[in-house]
C-alpha positions as a Markdown table, in Angstrom:
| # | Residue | x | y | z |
|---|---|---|---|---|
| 1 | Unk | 23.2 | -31.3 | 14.1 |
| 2 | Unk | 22.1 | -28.0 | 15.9 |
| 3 | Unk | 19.0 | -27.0 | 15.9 |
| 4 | Unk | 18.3 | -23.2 | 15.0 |
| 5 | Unk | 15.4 | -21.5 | 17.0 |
| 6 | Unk | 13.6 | -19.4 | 14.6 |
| 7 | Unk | 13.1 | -15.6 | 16.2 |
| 8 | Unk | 9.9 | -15.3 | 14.8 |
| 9 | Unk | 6.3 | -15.8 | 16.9 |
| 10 | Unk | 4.3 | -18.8 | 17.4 |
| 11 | Unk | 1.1 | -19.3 | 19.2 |
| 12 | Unk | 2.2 | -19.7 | 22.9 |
| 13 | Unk | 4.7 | -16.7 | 22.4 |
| 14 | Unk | 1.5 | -14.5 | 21.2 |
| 15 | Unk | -0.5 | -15.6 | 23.8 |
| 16 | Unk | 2.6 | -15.0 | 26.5 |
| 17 | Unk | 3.4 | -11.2 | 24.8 |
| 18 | Unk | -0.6 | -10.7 | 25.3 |
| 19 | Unk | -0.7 | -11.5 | 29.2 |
| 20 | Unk | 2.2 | -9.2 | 29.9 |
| 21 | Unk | 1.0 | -6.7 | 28.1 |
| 22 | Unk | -2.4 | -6.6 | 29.2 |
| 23 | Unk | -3.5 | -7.0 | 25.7 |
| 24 | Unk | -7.4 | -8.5 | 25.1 |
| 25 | Unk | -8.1 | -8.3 | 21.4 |
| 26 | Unk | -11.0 | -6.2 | 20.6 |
| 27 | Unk | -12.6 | -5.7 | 17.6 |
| 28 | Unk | -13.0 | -2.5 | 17.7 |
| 29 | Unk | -9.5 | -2.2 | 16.4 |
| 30 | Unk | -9.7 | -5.3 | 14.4 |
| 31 | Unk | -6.8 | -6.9 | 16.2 |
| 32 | Unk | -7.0 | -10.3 | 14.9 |
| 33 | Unk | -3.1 | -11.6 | 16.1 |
| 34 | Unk | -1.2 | -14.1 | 13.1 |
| 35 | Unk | 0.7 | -16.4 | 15.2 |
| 36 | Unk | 2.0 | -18.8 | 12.3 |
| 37 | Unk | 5.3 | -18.5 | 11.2 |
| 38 | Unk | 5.0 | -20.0 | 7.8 |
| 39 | Unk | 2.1 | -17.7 | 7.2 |
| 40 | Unk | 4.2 | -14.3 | 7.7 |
| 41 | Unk | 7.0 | -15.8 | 5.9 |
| 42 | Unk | 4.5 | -16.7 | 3.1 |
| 43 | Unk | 3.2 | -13.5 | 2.9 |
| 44 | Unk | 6.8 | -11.4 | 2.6 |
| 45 | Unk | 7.4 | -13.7 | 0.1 |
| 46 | Unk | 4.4 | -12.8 | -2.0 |
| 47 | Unk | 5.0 | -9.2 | -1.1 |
| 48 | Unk | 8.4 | -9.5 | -3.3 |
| 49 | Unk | 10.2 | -7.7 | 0.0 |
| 50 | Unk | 14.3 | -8.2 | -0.8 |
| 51 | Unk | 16.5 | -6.7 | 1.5 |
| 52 | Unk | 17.1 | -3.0 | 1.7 |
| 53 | Unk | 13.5 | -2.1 | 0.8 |
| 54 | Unk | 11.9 | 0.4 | 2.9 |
| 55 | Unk | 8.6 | -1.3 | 3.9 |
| 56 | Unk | 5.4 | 0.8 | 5.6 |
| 57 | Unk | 3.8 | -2.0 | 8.3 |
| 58 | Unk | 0.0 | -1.3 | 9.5 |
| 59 | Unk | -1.3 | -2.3 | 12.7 |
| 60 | Unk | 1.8 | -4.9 | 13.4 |
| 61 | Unk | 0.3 | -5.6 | 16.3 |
| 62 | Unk | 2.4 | -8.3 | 18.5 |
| 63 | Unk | 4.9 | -8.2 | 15.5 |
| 64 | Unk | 4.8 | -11.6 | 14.0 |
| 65 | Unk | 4.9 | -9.7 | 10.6 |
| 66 | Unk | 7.2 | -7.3 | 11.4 |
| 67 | Unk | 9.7 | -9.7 | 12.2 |
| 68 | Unk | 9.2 | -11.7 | 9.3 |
| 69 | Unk | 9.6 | -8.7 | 7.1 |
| 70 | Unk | 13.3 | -7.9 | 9.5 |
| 71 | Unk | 14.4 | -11.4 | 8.6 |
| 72 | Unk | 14.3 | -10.6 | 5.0 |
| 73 | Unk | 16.1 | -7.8 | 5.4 |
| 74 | Unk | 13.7 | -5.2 | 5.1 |
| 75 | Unk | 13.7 | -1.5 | 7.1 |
| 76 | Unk | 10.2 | -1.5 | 8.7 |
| 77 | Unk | 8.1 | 1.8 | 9.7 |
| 78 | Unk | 5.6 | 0.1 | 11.9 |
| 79 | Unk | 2.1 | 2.7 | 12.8 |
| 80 | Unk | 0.0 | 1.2 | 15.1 |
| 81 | Unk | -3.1 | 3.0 | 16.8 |
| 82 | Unk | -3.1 | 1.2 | 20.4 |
| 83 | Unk | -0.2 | 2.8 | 22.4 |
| 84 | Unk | 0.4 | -0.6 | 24.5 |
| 85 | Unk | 1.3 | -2.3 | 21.3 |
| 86 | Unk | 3.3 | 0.3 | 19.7 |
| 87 | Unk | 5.4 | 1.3 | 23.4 |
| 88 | Unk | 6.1 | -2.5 | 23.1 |
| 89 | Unk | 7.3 | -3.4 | 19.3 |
| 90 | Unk | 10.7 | -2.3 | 19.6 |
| 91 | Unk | 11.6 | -4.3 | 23.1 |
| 92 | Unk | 10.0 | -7.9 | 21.2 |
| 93 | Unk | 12.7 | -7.1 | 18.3 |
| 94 | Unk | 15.3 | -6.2 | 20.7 |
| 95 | Unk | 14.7 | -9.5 | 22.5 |
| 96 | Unk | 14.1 | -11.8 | 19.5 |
| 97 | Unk | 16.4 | -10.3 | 16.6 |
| 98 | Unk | 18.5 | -7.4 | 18.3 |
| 99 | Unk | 20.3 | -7.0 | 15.2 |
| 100 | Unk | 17.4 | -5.6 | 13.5 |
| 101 | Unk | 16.5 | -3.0 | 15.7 |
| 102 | Unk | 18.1 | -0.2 | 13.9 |
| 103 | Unk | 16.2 | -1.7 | 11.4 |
| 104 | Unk | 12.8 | -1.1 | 12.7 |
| 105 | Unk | 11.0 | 2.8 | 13.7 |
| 106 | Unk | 7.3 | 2.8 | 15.6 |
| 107 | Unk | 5.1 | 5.6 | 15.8 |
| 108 | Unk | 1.7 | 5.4 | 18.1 |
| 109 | Unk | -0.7 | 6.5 | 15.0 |
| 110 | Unk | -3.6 | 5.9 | 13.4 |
| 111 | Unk | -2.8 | 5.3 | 9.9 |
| 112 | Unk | -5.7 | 7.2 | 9.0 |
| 113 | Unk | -4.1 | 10.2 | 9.8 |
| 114 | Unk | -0.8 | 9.8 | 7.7 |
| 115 | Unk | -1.1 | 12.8 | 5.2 |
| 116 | Unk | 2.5 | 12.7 | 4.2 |
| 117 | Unk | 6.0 | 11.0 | 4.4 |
| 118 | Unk | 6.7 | 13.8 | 7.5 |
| 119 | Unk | 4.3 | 11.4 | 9.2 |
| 120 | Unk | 6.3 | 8.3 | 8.9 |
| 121 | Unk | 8.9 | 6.9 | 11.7 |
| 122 | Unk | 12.5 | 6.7 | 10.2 |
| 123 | Unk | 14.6 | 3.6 | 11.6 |
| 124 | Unk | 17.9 | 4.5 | 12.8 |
| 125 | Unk | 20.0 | 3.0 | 10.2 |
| 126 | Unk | 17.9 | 4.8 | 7.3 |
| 127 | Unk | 18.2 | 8.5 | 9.3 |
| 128 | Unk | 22.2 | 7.5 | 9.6 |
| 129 | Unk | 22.3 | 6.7 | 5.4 |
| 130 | Unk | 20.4 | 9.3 | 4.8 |
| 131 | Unk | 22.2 | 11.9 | 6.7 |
| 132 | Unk | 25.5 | 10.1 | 4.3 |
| 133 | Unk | 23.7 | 10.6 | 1.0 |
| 134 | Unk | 22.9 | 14.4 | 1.6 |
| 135 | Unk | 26.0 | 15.1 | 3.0 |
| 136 | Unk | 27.6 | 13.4 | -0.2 |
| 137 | Unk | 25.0 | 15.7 | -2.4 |
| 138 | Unk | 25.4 | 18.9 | -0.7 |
| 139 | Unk | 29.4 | 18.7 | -0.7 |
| 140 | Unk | 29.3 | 17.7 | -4.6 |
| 141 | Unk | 29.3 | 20.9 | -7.3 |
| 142 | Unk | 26.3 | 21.0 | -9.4 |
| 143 | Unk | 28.2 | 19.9 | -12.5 |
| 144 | Unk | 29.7 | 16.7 | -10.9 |
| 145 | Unk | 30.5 | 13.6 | -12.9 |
| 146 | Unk | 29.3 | 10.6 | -11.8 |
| 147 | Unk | 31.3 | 8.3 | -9.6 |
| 148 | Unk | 32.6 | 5.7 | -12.0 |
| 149 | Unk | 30.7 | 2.1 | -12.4 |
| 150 | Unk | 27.4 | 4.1 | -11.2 |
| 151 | Unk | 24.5 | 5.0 | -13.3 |
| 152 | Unk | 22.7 | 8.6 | -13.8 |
| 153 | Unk | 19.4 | 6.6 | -12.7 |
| 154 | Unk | 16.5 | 9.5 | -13.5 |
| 155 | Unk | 18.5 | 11.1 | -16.7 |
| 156 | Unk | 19.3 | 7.8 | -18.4 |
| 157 | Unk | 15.2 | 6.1 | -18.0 |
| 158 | Unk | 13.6 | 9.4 | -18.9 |
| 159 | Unk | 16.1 | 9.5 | -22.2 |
| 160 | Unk | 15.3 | 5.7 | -23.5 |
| 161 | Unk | 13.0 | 4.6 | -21.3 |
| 162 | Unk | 14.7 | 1.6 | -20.2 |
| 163 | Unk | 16.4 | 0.9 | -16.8 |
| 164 | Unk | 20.4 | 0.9 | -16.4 |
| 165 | Unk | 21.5 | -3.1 | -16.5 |
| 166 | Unk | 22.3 | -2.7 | -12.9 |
| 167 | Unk | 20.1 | -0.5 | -11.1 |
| 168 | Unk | 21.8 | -1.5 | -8.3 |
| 169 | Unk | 24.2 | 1.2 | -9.1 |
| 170 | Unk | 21.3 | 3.7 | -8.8 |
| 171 | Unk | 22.8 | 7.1 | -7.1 |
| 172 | Unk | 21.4 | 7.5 | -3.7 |
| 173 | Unk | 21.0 | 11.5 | -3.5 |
| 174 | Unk | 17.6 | 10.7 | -6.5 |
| 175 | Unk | 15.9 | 9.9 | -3.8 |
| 176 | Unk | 14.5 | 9.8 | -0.6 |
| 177 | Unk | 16.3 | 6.7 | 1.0 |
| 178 | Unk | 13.5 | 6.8 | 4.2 |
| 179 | Unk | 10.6 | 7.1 | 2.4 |
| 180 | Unk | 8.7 | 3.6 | 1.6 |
| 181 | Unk | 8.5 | 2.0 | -1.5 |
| 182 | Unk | 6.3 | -0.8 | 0.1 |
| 183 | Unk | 3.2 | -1.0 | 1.8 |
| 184 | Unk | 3.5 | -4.5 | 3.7 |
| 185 | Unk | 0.3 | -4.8 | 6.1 |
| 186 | Unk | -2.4 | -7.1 | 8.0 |
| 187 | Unk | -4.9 | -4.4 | 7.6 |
| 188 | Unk | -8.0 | -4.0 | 10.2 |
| 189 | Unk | -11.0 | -5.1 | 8.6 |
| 190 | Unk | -13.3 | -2.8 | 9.5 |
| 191 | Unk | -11.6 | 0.3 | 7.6 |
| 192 | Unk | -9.4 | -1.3 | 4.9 |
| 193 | Unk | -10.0 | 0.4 | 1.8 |
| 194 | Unk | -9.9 | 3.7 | 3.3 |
| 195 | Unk | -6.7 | 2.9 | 4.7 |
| 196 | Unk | -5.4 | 1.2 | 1.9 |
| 197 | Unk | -6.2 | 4.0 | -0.7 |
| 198 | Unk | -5.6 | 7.0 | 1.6 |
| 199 | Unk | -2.0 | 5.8 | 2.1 |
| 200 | Unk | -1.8 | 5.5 | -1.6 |
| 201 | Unk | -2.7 | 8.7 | -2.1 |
| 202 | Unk | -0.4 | 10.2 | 1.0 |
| 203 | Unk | 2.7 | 8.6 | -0.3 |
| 204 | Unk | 3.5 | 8.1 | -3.8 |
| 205 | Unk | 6.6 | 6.1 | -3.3 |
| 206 | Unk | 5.0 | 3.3 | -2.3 |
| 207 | Unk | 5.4 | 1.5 | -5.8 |
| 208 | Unk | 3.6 | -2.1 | -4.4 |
| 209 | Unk | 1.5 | -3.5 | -1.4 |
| 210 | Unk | 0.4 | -6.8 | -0.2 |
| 211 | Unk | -2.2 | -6.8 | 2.2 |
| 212 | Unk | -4.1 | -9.0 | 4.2 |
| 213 | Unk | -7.9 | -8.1 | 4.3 |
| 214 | Unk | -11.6 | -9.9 | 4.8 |
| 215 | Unk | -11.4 | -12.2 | 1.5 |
| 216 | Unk | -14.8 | -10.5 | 0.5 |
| 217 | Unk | -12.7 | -6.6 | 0.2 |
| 218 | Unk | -10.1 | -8.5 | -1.6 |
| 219 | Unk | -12.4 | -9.3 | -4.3 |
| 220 | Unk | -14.0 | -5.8 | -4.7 |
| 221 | Unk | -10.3 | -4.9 | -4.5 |
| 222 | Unk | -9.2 | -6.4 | -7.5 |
| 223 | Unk | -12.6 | -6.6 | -9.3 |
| 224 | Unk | -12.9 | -5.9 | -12.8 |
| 225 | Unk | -15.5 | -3.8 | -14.6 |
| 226 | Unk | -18.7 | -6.2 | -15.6 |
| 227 | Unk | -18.2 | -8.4 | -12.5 |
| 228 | Unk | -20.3 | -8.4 | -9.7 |
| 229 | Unk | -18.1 | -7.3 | -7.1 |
| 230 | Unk | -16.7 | -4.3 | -9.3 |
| 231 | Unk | -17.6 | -1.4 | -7.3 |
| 232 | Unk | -16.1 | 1.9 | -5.6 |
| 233 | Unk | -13.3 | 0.0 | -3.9 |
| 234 | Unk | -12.0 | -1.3 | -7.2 |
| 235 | Unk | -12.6 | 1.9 | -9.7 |
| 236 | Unk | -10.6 | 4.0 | -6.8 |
| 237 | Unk | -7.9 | 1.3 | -6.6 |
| 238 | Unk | -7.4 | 1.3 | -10.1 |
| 239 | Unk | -7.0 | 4.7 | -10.2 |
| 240 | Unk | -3.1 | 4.2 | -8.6 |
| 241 | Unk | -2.5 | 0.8 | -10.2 |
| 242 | Unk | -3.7 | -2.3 | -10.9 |
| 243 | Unk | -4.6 | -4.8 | -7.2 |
| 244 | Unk | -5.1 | -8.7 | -7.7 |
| 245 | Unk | -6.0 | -11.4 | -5.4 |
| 246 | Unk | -3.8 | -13.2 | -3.4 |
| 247 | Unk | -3.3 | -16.3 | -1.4 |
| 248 | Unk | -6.7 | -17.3 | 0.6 |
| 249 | Unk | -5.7 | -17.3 | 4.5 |
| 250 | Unk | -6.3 | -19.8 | 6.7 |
| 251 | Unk | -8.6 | -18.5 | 9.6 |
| 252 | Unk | -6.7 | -21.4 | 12.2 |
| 253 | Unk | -3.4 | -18.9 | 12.1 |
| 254 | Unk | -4.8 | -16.2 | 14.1 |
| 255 | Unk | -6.2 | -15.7 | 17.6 |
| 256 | Unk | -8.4 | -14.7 | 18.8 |
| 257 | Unk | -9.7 | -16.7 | 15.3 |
| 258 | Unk | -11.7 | -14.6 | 13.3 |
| 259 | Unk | -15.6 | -15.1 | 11.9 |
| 260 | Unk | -14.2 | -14.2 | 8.3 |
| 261 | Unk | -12.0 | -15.4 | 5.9 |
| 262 | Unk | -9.1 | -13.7 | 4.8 |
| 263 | Unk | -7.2 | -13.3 | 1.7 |
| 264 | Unk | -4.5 | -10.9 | 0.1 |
| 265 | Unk | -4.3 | -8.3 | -2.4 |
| 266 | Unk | -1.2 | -8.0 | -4.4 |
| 267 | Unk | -0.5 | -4.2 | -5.7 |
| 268 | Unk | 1.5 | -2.4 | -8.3 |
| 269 | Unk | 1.4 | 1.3 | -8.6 |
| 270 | Unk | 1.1 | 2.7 | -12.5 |
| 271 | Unk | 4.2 | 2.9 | -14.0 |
| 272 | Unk | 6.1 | 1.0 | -10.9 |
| 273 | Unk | 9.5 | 0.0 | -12.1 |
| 274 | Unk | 12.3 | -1.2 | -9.7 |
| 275 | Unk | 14.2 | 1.2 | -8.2 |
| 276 | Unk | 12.3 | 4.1 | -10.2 |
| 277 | Unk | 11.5 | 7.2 | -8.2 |
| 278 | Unk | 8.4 | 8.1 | -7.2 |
| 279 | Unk | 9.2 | 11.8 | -9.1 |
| 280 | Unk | 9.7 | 10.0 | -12.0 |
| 281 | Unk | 7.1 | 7.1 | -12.3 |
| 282 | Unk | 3.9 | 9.1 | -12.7 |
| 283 | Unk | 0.2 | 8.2 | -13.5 |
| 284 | Unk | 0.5 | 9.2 | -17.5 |
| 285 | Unk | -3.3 | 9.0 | -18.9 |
| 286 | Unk | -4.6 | 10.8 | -15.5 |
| 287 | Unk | -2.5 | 13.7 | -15.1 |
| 288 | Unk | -4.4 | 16.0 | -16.5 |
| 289 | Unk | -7.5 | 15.5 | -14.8 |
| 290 | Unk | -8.0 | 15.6 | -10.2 |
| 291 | Unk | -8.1 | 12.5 | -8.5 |
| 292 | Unk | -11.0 | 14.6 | -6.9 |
| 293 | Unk | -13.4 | 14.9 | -9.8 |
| 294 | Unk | -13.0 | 11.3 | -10.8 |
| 295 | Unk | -13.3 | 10.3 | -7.1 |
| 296 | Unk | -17.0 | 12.2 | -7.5 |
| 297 | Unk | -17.6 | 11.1 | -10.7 |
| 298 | Unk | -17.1 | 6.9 | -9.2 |
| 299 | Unk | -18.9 | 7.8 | -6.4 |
| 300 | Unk | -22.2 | 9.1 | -8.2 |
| 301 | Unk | -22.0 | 6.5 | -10.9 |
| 302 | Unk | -22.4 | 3.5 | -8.1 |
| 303 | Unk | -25.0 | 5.6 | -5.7 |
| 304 | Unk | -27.5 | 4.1 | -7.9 |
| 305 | Unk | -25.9 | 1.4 | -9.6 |
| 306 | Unk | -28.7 | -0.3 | -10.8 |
| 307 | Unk | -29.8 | 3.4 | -13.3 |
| 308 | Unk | -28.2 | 3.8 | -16.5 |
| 309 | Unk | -25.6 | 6.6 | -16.2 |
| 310 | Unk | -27.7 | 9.1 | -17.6 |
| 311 | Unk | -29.7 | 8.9 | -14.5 |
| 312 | Unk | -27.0 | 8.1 | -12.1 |
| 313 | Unk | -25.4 | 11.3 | -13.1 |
| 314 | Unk | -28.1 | 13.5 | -12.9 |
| 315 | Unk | -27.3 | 15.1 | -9.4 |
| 316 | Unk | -23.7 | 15.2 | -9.7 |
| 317 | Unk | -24.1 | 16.8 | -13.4 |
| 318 | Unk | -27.1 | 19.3 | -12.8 |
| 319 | Unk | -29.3 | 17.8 | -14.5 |
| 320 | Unk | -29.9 | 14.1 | -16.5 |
| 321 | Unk | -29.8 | 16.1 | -19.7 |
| 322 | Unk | -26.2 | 17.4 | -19.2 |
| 323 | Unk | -25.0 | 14.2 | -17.8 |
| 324 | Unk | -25.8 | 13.0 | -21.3 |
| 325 | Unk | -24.3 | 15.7 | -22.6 |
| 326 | Unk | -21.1 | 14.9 | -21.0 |
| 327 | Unk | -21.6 | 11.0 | -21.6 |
| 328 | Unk | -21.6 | 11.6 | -25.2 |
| 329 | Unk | -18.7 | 14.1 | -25.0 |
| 330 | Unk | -16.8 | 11.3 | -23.4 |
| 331 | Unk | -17.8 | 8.9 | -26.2 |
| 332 | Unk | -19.5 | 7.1 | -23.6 |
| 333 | Unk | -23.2 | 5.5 | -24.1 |
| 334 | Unk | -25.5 | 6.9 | -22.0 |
| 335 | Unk | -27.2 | 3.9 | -21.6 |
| 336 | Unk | -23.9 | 2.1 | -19.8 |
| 337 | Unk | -24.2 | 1.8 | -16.0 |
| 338 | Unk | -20.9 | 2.7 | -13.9 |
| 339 | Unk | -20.1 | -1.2 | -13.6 |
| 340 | Unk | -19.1 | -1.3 | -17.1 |
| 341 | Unk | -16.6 | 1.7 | -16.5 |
| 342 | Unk | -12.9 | 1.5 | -16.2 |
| 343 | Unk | -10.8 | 4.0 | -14.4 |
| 344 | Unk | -10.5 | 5.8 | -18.1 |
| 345 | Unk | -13.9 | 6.2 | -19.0 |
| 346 | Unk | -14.4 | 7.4 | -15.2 |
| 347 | Unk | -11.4 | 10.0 | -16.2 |
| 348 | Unk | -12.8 | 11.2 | -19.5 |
| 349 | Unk | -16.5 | 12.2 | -18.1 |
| 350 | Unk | -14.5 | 14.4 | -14.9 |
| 351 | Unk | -12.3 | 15.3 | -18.1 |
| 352 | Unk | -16.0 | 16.1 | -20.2 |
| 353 | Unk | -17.1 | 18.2 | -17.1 |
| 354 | Unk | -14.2 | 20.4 | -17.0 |
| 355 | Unk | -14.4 | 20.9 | -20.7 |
| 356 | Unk | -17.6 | 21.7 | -20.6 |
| 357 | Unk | -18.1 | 24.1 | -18.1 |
């Protein structure tokens, strides 16, 4: 019997790609390495990732989780902030699983600074489909029937809300084959949730995430109001969709190892279907209010977390009287403190203050 060699990274290949490089984790930039092949494998798995998604990676680092996420047949746009890494991604692919290269785009970046999908890398097999599918949509008349066995994806859920039986057959030109629908990551600890939600809010067609984070961030992640770890984190999270806890990880898989414990949060967007648009799946309930005035409504209601929201409000309303005015307008008891707040009640009193005015 022959014995396969697996092309993904263990400990002495981490440690081997490191001395070449040059590479000494710091923790400045949270590089924490996962040199376990079981682990990355695991962690695809929970991500859901099937072959042909488009998957955003954060910080891959070495690429132990990029490759795992190739394997299963994923497209990967890698961003990582630390030029050595990123200049060397593409060779440790080439070398280990050549035939995914096309596969696999890199940009030096700091994920912080993705505003938009223009920000993205685009694998060479995606730009290549792409280039098919508008090529097929621009040569097409306006009135064009469908191609038959495939389905008018957007037109058929928005009439009976349902998906086609086989939304395989979903017609390429609805949308944007090179823009993400995952966000696949091994996050650096020190500015998760700002990375985490500002990617969220930069690219609405990432419909699900699964990241790895310091255990204590996954539970404020995918904290519930009344807990005691529901805070900012978990009221802004909830704002795209709803996050839950994952796996616990092992602290032996990575080197250097860390002084934490991590754990992963497993994400759906609201109204995430498979295969649905990112046009087309919006956030219902919250549309009619800015992710900016709910944003300042969360954070003034957990400034002071400990004062009722009469008082908590005070300074973001004008004055405790009118934050009790808009309470109340809101059907909300001023007496409640902002742990006992969902992302709707959050909504209603930025809806109040507009109303109000």
């Amino acid at each position: 019997m022959t014995k396969t060699t697996s092309a993904l990274l263990g400990a002495s290949h981490i440690r081997e790609l490191a001395s070449t490089l040059g590479i000494r984790p710091t923790k400045t930039l949270g590089q924490n390495f996962v040199h376990d092949a079981g682990t990355v494998r695991r962690i695809v798995r929970e991500a859901g990732v099937r072959p042909g998604d488009v998957v955003l990676e954060v910080g891959p680092g070495l690429g132990s989780l990029t490759l795992a996420l190739l394997e299963a047949g994923a497209a990967v746009c890698a961003v990582e902030i630390d030029p050595v890494l990123a200049g060397a991604l593409e060779s440790t692919v080439a070398a280990r699983m050549p035939e995914a290269v096309e596969r696999l785009a890199v940009a030096n970046l700091d994920a912080m600074d993705v505003k938009a999908p223009s920000n993205l890398p685009v694998p060479r097999l995606l730009r290549s489909e792409e280039g098919r599918a508008h090529g097929r949509a621009e040569s097409a008349p306006e009135t064009a029937e469908l191609e038959p066995g495939s389905v008018d994806f957007a037109g058929e859920t928005a009439r009976t809300g349902r998906l086609p039986e086989k939304p395989e057959q979903f017609v390429a030109s609805t949308r944007n084959l090179a823009e993400p629908s995952r966000l696949v990551a091994n996050l650096p600890y020190n500015v998760a949730v700002p990375i985490f939600l500002g990617l969220l809010e930069a690219l609405p067609s990432i419909q699900a995430a699964t990241v790895m984070v310091q255990a204590e961030v996954a539970d404020r992640l995918a904290a519930s109001p009344g807990s005691r770890t529901y805070g900012v984190p978990s009221a802004k999270a909830s704002w795209y969709g709803e996050a839950a806890r994952g796996a616990k990880i092992s602290r032996n898989v990575f080197w250097p190892i860390p002084n934490v414990d991590s754990a992963l949060v497993n994400f759906k967007r609201h109204g995430a279907l498979p295969w649905l648009p990112a046009d087309v799946a919006g956030r219902g309930a919250f549309a009619d209010v800015a992710r900016e005035d709910v944003f300042a409504v969360i954070d003034a209601a957990f400034a002071q977390r400990r004062k009722t929201l009469r008082a908590a409000l005070a300074t973001w309303a004008g004055s405790a009287a009118r934050a009790e005015d808009l309470l109340v307008f809101a059907g909300i008891d001023p007496k409640a403190r902002g742990e006992q707040l969902g992302i709707a009640e959050f909504a209603a009193i930025a809806r109040a203050a507009g109303a109000l005015a």
